Rosetta silent file (secondary structure, phi, psi, omega in degrees, C-alpha in Angstrom):
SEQUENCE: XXXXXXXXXXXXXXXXXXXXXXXXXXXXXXXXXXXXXXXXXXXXXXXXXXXXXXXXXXXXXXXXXXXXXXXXXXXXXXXXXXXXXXXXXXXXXXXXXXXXXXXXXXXXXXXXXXXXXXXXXXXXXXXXXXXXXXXXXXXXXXXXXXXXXXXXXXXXXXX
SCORE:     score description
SCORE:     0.000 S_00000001
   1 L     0.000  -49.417  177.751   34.136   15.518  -23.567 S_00000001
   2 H   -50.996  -32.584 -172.010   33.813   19.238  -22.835 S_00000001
   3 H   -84.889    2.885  165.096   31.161   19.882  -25.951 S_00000001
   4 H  -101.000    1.743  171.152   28.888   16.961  -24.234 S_00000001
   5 H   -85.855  -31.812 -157.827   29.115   19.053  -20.729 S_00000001
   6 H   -98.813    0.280  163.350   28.530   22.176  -21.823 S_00000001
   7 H   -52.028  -39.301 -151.716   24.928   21.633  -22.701 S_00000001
   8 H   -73.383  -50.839 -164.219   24.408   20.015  -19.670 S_00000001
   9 H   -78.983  -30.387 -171.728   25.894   23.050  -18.094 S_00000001
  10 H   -69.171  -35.611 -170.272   24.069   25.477  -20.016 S_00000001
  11 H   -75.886    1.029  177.950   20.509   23.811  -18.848 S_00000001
  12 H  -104.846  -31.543  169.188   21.939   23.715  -15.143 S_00000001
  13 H   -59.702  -70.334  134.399   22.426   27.384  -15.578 S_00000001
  14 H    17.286  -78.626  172.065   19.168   27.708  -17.298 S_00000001
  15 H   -61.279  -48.925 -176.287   17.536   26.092  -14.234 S_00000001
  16 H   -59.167  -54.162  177.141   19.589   27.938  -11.666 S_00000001
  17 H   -47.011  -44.474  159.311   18.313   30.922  -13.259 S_00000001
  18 H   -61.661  -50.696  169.139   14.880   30.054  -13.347 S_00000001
  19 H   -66.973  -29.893 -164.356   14.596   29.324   -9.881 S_00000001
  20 H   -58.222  -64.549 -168.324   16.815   32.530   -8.725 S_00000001
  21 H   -62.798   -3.751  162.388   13.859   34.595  -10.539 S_00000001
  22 H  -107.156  -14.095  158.193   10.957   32.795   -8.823 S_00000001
  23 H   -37.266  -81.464 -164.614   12.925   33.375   -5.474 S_00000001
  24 H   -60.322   -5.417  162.936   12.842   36.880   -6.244 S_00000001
  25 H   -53.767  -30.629 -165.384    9.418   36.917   -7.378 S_00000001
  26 H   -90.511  -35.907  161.854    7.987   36.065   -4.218 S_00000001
  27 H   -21.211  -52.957  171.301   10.137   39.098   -2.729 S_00000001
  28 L   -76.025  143.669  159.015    8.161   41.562   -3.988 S_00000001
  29 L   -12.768   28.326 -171.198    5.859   43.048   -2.378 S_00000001
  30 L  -131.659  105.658  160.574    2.176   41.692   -3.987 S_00000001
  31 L   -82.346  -10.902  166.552    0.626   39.795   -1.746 S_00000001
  32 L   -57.799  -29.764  173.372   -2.477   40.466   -3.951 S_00000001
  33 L  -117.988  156.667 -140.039   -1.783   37.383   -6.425 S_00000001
  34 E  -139.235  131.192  162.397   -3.010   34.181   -5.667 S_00000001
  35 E  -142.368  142.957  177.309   -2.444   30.779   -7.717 S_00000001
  36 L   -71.785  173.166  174.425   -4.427   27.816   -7.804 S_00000001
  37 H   -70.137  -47.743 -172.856   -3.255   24.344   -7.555 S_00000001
  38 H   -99.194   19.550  160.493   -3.545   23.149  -11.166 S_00000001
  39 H   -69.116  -31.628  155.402   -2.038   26.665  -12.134 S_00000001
  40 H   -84.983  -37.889 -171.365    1.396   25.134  -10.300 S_00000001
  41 H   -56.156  -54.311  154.333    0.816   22.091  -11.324 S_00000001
  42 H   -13.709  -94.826 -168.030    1.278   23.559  -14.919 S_00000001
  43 L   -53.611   22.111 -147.731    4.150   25.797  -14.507 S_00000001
  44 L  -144.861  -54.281 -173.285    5.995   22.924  -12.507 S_00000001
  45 L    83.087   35.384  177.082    5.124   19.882  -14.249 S_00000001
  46 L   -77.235  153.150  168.510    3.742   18.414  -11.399 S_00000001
  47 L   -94.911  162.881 -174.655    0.709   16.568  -10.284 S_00000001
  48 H   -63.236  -69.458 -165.423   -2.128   17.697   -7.649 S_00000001
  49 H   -48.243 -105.561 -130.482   -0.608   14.637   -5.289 S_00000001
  50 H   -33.164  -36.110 -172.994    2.879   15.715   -5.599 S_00000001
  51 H   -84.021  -20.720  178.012    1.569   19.523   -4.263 S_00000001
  52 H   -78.374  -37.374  154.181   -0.925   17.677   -1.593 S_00000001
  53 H   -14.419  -81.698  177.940    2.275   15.948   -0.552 S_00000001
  54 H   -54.223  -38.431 -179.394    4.201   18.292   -0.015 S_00000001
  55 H   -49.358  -80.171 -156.721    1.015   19.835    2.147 S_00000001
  56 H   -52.944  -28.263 -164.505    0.910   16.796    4.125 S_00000001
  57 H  -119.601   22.952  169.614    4.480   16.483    4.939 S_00000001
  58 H    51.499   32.664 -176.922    4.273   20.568    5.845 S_00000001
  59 H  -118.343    7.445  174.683    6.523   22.130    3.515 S_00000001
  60 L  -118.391  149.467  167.690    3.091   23.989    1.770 S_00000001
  61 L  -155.541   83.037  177.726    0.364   25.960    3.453 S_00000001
  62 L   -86.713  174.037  175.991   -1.568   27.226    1.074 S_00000001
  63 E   -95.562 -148.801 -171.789   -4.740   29.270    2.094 S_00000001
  64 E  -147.517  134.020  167.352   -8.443   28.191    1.604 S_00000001
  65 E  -123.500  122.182  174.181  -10.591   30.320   -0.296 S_00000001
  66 L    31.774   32.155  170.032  -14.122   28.785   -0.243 S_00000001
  67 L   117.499  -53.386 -164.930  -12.865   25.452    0.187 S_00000001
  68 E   -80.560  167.871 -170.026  -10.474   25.635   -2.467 S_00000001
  69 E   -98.397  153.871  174.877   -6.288   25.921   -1.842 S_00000001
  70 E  -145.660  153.202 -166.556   -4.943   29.237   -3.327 S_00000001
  71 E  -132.203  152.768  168.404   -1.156   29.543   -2.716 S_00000001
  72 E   -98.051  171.505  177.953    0.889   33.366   -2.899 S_00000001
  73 H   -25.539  -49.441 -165.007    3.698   34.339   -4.452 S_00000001
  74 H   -80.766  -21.040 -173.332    5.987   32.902   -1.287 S_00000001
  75 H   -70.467  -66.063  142.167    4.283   29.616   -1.567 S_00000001
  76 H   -49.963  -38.834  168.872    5.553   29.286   -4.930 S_00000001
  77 H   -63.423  -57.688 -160.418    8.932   30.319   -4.615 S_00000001
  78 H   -59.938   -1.766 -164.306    8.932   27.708   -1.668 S_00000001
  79 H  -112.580  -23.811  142.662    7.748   24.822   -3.904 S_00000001
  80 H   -22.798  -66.107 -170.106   10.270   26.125   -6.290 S_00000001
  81 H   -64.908  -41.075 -171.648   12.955   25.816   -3.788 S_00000001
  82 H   -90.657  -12.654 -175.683   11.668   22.416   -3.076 S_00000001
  83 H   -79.874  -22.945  176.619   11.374   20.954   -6.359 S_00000001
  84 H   -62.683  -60.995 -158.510   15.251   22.308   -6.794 S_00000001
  85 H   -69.393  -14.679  167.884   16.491   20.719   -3.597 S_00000001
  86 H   -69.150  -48.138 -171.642   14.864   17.210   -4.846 S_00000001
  87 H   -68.560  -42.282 -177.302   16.462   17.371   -7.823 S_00000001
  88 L   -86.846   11.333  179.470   20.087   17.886   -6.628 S_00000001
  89 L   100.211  -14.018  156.480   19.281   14.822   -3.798 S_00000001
  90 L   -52.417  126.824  173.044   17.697   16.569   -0.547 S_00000001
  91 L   -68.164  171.428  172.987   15.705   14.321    1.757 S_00000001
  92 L   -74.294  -35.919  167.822   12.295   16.195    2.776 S_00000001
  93 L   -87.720    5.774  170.304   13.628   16.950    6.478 S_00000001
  94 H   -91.349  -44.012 -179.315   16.481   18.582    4.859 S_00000001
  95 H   -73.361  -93.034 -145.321   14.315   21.049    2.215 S_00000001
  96 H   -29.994  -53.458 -175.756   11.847   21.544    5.779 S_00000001
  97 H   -62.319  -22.049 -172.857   14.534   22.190    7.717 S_00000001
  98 L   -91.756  -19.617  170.951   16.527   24.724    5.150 S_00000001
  99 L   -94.272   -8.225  151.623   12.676   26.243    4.628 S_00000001
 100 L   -92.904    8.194  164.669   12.055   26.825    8.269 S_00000001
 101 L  -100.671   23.956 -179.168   14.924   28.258    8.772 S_00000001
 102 L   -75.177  -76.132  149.852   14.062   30.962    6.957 S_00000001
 103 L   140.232  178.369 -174.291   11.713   32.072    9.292 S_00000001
 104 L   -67.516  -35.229 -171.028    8.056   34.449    8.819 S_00000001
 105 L  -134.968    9.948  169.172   10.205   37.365    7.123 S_00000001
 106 L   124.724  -17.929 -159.580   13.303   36.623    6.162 S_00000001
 107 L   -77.896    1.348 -176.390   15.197   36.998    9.621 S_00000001
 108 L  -125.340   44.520 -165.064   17.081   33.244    9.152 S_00000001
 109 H   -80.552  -31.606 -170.644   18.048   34.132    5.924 S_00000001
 110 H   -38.062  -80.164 -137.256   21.810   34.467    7.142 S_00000001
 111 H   -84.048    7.465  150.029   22.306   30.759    9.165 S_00000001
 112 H   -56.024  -60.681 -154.665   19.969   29.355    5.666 S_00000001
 113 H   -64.489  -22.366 -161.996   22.839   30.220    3.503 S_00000001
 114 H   -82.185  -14.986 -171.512   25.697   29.168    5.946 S_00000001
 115 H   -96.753   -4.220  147.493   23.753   25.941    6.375 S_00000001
 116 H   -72.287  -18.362  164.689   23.361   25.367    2.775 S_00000001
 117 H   -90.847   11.469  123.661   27.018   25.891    2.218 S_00000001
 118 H   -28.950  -69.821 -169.953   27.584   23.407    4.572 S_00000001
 119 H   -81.219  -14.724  178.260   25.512   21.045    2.968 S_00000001
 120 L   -69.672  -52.454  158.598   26.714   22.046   -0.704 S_00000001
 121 H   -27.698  -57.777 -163.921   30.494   21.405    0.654 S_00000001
 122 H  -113.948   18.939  136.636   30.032   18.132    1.445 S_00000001
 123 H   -57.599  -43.476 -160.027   27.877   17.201   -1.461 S_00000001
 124 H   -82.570  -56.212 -175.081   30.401   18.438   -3.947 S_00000001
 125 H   -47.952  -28.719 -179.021   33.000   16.611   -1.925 S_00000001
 126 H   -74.850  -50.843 -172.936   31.090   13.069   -1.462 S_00000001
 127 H   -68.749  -21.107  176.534   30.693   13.381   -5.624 S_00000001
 128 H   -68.299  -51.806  163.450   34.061   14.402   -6.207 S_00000001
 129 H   -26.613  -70.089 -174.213   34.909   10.934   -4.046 S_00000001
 130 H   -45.626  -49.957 -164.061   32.537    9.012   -6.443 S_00000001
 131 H   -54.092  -65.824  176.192   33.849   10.389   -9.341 S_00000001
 132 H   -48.618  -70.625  171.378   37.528    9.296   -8.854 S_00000001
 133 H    -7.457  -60.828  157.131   36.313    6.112   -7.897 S_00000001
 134 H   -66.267  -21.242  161.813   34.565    5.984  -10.963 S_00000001
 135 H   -95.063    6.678  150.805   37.278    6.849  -12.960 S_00000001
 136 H   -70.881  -64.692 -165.551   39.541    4.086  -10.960 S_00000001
 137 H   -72.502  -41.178 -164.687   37.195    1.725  -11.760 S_00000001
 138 H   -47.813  -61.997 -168.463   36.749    2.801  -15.737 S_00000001
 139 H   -61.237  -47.144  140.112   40.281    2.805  -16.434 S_00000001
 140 H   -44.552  -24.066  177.461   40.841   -0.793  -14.988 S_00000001
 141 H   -82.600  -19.467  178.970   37.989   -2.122  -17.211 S_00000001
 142 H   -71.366  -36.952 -141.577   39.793   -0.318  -20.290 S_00000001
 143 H   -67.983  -52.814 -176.120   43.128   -1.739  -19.008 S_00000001
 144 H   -65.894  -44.590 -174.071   41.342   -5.513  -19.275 S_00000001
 145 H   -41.880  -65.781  177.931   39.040   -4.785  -22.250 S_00000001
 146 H   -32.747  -59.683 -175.944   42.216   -4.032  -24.189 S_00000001
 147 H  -100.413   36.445  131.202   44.091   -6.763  -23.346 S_00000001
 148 H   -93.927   -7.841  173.226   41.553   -9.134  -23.752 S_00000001
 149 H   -83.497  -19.757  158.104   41.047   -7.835  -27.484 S_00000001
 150 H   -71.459  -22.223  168.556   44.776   -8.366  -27.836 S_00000001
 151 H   -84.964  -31.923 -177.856   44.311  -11.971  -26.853 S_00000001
 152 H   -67.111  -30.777 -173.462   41.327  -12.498  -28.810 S_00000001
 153 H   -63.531  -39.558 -168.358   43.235  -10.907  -31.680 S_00000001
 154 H   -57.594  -89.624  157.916   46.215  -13.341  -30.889 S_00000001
 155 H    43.643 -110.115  168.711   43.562  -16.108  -31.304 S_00000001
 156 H   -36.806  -33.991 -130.016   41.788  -15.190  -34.373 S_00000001
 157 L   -93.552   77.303 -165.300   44.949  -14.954  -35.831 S_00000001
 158 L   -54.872  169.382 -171.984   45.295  -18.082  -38.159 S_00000001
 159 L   -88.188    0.000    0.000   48.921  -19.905  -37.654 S_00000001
């Protein structure tokens, strides 16, 4: 069981990593580059609706250059950040709320983290629930699968 997990784990690492480093990306200090809409769309795998979406439901701002949307560095990390928090199961007023509490510079970075370990707590804890469950239920359907292949066997069995 462990050697089909640890791929699993290495590409959740992988991922984790990948986002940490477009976090910090937006961190520095270049406010000079600018990316277009199907230039995320690329790197993302996304479609222009999924990033007009995202617009629409105010978790994007990119700016308008002659019409056109150009997004910075922080706009990317944030659609990073939101494309993460989808993926592990965040509703959209949950990423908005964990991306406004960040704040213009950085000043909510603190009560972000305490309120994602909040919400990480009782995520791990709901799935941990499930899990047993699911291994409650598995282990009764082996109990019957068995001993209906011991009956069938009985059966089969001429007399």
């Amino acid at each position: 069981m462990d050697t089909l997990q640890a791929p699993a784990r290495g590409r959740g690492a992988r991922a984790a990593s990948q986002a940490q480093a477009v976090i910090a990306s937006h961190r520095v200090d270049d406010a000079g580059e600018l990316f277009g809409i199907t230039e995320l769309c690329t790197e993302f795998g996304i479609t222009l609706r999924t990033i007009r979406f995202y617009e629409d439901k105010g978790l994007l701002s990119p700016r308008r250059v002659n019409g056109a949307r150009v997004y910075t560095r922080r706009d990317r990390a944030r659609l990073a950040l939101i494309l993460r928090s989808k993926a592990i199961g965040a509703t959209l007023e949950e990423i908005k709320h964990y991306l406004d509490l960040y704040g213009a510079h950085g000043e909510g970075r603190q009560q972000q983290l305490a309120w994602v370990r909040e919400r990480t707590d009782a995520s791990i804890a709901e799935l941990e629930r499930k899990r047993a469950a699911i291994d409650a239920t598995l282990a009764e359907l082996r109990l019957i699968n068995t001993e209906v292949r011991s009956q069938l066997a009985k059966l089969e069995k001429p007399a």
